[in-house]
């Protein structure tokens, strides 16, 4: 069998190395795409992603907006979930504290993580949460009812945006999805230990 010309062999090695590099790069991008997309949404408010604030706004304007609340639960999570009030009216920059409520109908501890957004999407960059149950996983005991606070404000900077001058109502939506985690495993184990101890 005739040996390949060294030039052809070098070219084949270069093509193989390039293809391996492309495959590796695609794997890295696929692995990093979810965190990068989440970061992009948080920074830009894309898709109605709200902002996280460490403190309330210093500026409060007279312009008011109505904020409506929507609560949903994935079918696989045995919770009832609702907003304690359907809407509030706030001035731009004015902080507001509202509550959601969840009740577990499960027979053992269950965990959920809420995903959220606001509509219209273009408001996401100006809707800031200081405190929210959606930042962490929530574990609820069987039959337990829990109140979840949300402390937020609509940034006064929204008033200076011509494309937001028509916004009178904002809808803040949450959907809880079931979670599996070490914290949940520990809660379930503790629940059954307590049940055995109590007879």
PDB file of N, CA and C in Angstrom, residues 21-65:
ATOM      1  N   UNK A  21     -11.034  21.128  17.122  1.00  0.00           N
ATOM      2  CA  UNK A  21     -11.140  22.439  17.768  1.00  0.00           C
ATOM      3  C   UNK A  21     -12.541  23.011  17.658  1.00  0.00           C
ATOM      4  N   UNK A  22     -13.158  22.866  16.479  1.00  0.00           N
ATOM      5  CA  UNK A  22     -14.524  23.344  16.276  1.00  0.00           C
ATOM      6  C   UNK A  22     -15.489  22.573  17.179  1.00  0.00           C
ATOM      7  N   UNK A  23     -15.341  21.255  17.252  1.00  0.00           N
ATOM      8  CA  UNK A  23     -16.217  20.427  18.091  1.00  0.00           C
ATOM      9  C   UNK A  23     -16.061  20.810  19.565  1.00  0.00           C
ATOM     10  N   UNK A  24     -14.817  21.021  20.002  1.00  0.00           N
ATOM     11  CA  UNK A  24     -14.579  21.413  21.395  1.00  0.00           C
ATOM     12  C   UNK A  24     -15.210  22.775  21.680  1.00  0.00           C
ATOM     13  N   UNK A  25     -15.031  23.731  20.773  1.00  0.00           N
ATOM     14  CA  UNK A  25     -15.607  25.072  20.950  1.00  0.00           C
ATOM     15  C   UNK A  25     -17.124  25.027  21.018  1.00  0.00           C
ATOM     16  N   UNK A  26     -17.737  24.199  20.174  1.00  0.00           N
ATOM     17  CA  UNK A  26     -19.194  24.076  20.202  1.00  0.00           C
ATOM     18  C   UNK A  26     -19.665  23.470  21.525  1.00  0.00           C
ATOM     19  N   UNK A  27     -18.908  22.509  22.054  1.00  0.00           N
ATOM     20  CA  UNK A  27     -19.255  21.913  23.350  1.00  0.00           C
ATOM     21  C   UNK A  27     -19.183  22.940  24.467  1.00  0.00           C
ATOM     22  N   UNK A  28     -18.129  23.758  24.461  1.00  0.00           N
ATOM     23  CA  UNK A  28     -17.976  24.798  25.487  1.00  0.00           C
ATOM     24  C   UNK A  28     -19.106  25.817  25.380  1.00  0.00           C
ATOM     25  N   UNK A  29     -19.423  26.237  24.155  1.00  0.00           N
ATOM     26  CA  UNK A  29     -20.511  27.205  23.963  1.00  0.00           C
ATOM     27  C   UNK A  29     -21.860  26.633  24.396  1.00  0.00           C
ATOM     28  N   UNK A  30     -22.102  25.362  24.095  1.00  0.00           N
ATOM     29  CA  UNK A  30     -23.367  24.737  24.511  1.00  0.00           C
ATOM     30  C   UNK A  30     -23.460  24.691  26.035  1.00  0.00           C
ATOM     31  N   UNK A  31     -22.351  24.360  26.691  1.00  0.00           N
ATOM     32  CA  UNK A  31     -22.335  24.285  28.155  1.00  0.00           C
ATOM     33  C   UNK A  31     -22.563  25.669  28.771  1.00  0.00           C
ATOM     34  N   UNK A  32     -21.975  26.703  28.160  1.00  0.00           N
ATOM     35  CA  UNK A  32     -22.048  28.058  28.729  1.00  0.00           C
ATOM     36  C   UNK A  32     -23.261  28.844  28.250  1.00  0.00           C
ATOM     37  N   UNK A  33     -24.015  28.326  27.281  1.00  0.00           N
ATOM     38  CA  UNK A  33     -25.073  29.128  26.675  1.00  0.00           C
ATOM     39  C   UNK A  33     -26.181  29.499  27.658  1.00  0.00           C
ATOM     40  N   UNK A  34     -26.611  28.563  28.517  1.00  0.00           N
ATOM     41  CA  UNK A  34     -27.694  28.880  29.455  1.00  0.00           C
ATOM     42  C   UNK A  34     -27.288  29.982  30.441  1.00  0.00           C
ATOM     43  N   UNK A  35     -26.115  29.865  31.128  1.00  0.00           N
ATOM     44  CA  UNK A  35     -25.724  30.959  32.026  1.00  0.00           C
ATOM     45  C   UNK A  35     -25.499  32.285  31.292  1.00  0.00           C
ATOM     46  N   UNK A  36     -24.928  32.226  30.089  1.00  0.00           N
ATOM     47  CA  UNK A  36     -24.688  33.457  29.337  1.00  0.00           C
ATOM     48  C   UNK A  36     -26.007  34.102  28.909  1.00  0.00           C
ATOM     49  N   UNK A  37     -26.967  33.273  28.488  1.00  0.00           N
ATOM     50  CA  UNK A  37     -28.276  33.803  28.098  1.00  0.00           C
ATOM     51  C   UNK A  37     -28.968  34.430  29.299  1.00  0.00           C
ATOM     52  N   UNK A  38     -28.896  33.760  30.468  1.00  0.00           N
ATOM     53  CA  UNK A  38     -29.507  34.293  31.687  1.00  0.00           C
ATOM     54  C   UNK A  38     -28.872  35.637  32.043  1.00  0.00           C
ATOM     55  N   UNK A  39     -27.541  35.712  31.955  1.00  0.00           N
ATOM     56  CA  UNK A  39     -26.836  36.961  32.256  1.00  0.00           C
ATOM     57  C   UNK A  39     -27.247  38.058  31.271  1.00  0.00           C
ATOM     58  N   UNK A  40     -27.323  37.710  29.989  1.00  0.00           N
ATOM     59  CA  UNK A  40     -27.745  38.673  28.969  1.00  0.00           C
ATOM     60  C   UNK A  40     -29.139  39.223  29.286  1.00  0.00           C
ATOM     61  N   UNK A  41     -30.079  38.316  29.646  1.00  0.00           N
ATOM     62  CA  UNK A  41     -31.449  38.735  29.964  1.00  0.00           C
ATOM     63  C   UNK A  41     -31.486  39.631  31.194  1.00  0.00           C
ATOM     64  N   UNK A  42     -30.673  39.296  32.209  1.00  0.00           N
ATOM     65  CA  UNK A  42     -30.662  40.094  33.429  1.00  0.00           C
ATOM     66  C   UNK A  42     -30.113  41.494  33.177  1.00  0.00           C
ATOM     67  N   UNK A  43     -29.093  41.578  32.336  1.00  0.00           N
ATOM     68  CA  UNK A  43     -28.462  42.874  32.074  1.00  0.00           C
ATOM     69  C   UNK A  43     -29.333  43.754  31.189  1.00  0.00           C
ATOM     70  N   UNK A  44     -30.002  43.135  30.221  1.00  0.00           N
ATOM     71  CA  UNK A  44     -30.751  43.928  29.240  1.00  0.00           C
ATOM     72  C   UNK A  44     -32.252  43.981  29.496  1.00  0.00           C
ATOM     73  N   UNK A  45     -32.761  43.103  30.381  1.00  0.00           N
ATOM     74  CA  UNK A  45     -34.200  43.027  30.584  1.00  0.00           C
ATOM     75  C   UNK A  45     -34.900  42.301  29.454  1.00  0.00           C
ATOM     76  N   UNK A  46     -34.122  41.635  28.588  1.00  0.00           N
ATOM     77  CA  UNK A  46     -34.676  40.949  27.420  1.00  0.00           C
ATOM     78  C   UNK A  46     -35.707  39.905  27.860  1.00  0.00           C
ATOM     79  N   UNK A  47     -36.798  39.808  27.117  1.00  0.00           N
ATOM     80  CA  UNK A  47     -37.831  38.823  27.397  1.00  0.00           C
ATOM     81  C   UNK A  47     -38.581  39.081  28.688  1.00  0.00           C
ATOM     82  N   UNK A  48     -38.530  40.317  29.173  1.00  0.00           N
ATOM     83  CA  UNK A  48     -39.250  40.641  30.395  1.00  0.00           C
ATOM     84  C   UNK A  48     -38.538  40.216  31.665  1.00  0.00           C
ATOM     85  N   UNK A  49     -37.225  39.935  31.557  1.00  0.00           N
ATOM     86  CA  UNK A  49     -36.454  39.561  32.740  1.00  0.00           C
ATOM     87  C   UNK A  49     -36.284  40.779  33.632  1.00  0.00           C
ATOM     88  N   UNK A  50     -36.663  40.641  34.890  1.00  0.00           N
ATOM     89  CA  UNK A  50     -36.575  41.771  35.821  1.00  0.00           C
ATOM     90  C   UNK A  50     -35.151  41.930  36.343  1.00  0.00           C
ATOM     91  N   UNK A  51     -34.919  43.056  37.003  1.00  0.00           N
ATOM     92  CA  UNK A  51     -33.616  43.364  37.564  1.00  0.00           C
ATOM     93  C   UNK A  51     -33.603  43.040  39.067  1.00  0.00           C
ATOM     94  N   UNK A  52     -32.401  42.846  39.606  1.00  0.00           N
ATOM     95  CA  UNK A  52     -32.228  42.631  41.040  1.00  0.00           C
ATOM     96  C   UNK A  52     -31.535  43.866  41.601  1.00  0.00           C
ATOM     97  N   UNK A  53     -32.137  44.483  42.621  1.00  0.00           N
ATOM     98  CA  UNK A  53     -31.578  45.692  43.230  1.00  0.00           C
ATOM     99  C   UNK A  53     -31.195  45.402  44.676  1.00  0.00           C
ATOM    100  N   UNK A  54     -30.149  46.054  45.144  1.00  0.00           N
ATOM    101  CA  UNK A  54     -29.728  45.866  46.531  1.00  0.00           C
ATOM    102  C   UNK A  54     -30.438  46.823  47.480  1.00  0.00           C
ATOM    103  N   UNK A  55     -30.999  47.884  46.934  1.00  0.00           N
ATOM    104  CA  UNK A  55     -31.727  48.842  47.777  1.00  0.00           C
ATOM    105  C   UNK A  55     -32.814  49.507  46.938  1.00  0.00           C
ATOM    106  N   UNK A  56     -33.666  50.263  47.607  1.00  0.00           N
ATOM    107  CA  UNK A  56     -34.754  50.934  46.892  1.00  0.00           C
ATOM    108  C   UNK A  56     -34.238  52.172  46.167  1.00  0.00           C
ATOM    109  N   UNK A  57     -35.068  52.718  45.330  1.00  0.00           N
ATOM    110  CA  UNK A  57     -34.713  53.886  44.523  1.00  0.00           C
ATOM    111  C   UNK A  57     -34.688  55.161  45.369  1.00  0.00           C
ATOM    112  N   UNK A  58     -33.842  56.101  44.990  1.00  0.00           N
ATOM    113  CA  UNK A  58     -33.798  57.416  45.647  1.00  0.00           C
ATOM    114  C   UNK A  58     -34.788  58.395  45.017  1.00  0.00           C
ATOM    115  N   UNK A  59     -35.237  58.068  43.810  1.00  0.00           N
ATOM    116  CA  UNK A  59     -36.100  58.978  43.064  1.00  0.00           C
ATOM    117  C   UNK A  59     -37.511  58.410  42.943  1.00  0.00           C
ATOM    118  N   UNK A  60     -38.498  59.202  43.325  1.00  0.00           N
ATOM    119  CA  UNK A  60     -39.904  58.809  43.188  1.00  0.00           C
ATOM    120  C   UNK A  60     -40.615  59.904  42.399  1.00  0.00           C
ATOM    121  N   UNK A  61     -41.311  59.524  41.340  1.00  0.00           N
ATOM    122  CA  UNK A  61     -42.030  60.475  40.489  1.00  0.00           C
ATOM    123  C   UNK A  61     -43.537  60.386  40.737  1.00  0.00           C
ATOM    124  N   UNK A  62     -44.261  61.345  40.191  1.00  0.00           N
ATOM    125  CA  UNK A  62     -45.718  61.338  40.332  1.00  0.00           C
ATOM    126  C   UNK A  62     -46.394  60.343  39.390  1.00  0.00           C
ATOM    127  N   UNK A  63     -45.711  60.010  38.286  1.00  0.00           N
ATOM    128  CA  UNK A  63     -46.315  59.091  37.309  1.00  0.00           C
ATOM    129  C   UNK A  63     -46.591  57.728  37.956  1.00  0.00           C
ATOM    130  N   UNK A  64     -47.808  57.232  37.739  1.00  0.00           N
ATOM    131  CA  UNK A  64     -48.204  55.953  38.341  1.00  0.00           C
ATOM    132  C   UNK A  64     -48.369  54.871  37.275  1.00  0.00           C
ATOM    133  N   UNK A  65     -48.124  53.638  37.709  1.00  0.00           N
ATOM    134  CA  UNK A  65     -48.405  52.465  36.878  1.00  0.00           C
ATOM    135  C   UNK A  65     -49.130  51.443  37.745  1.00  0.00           C
TER     136      UNK A  65
END
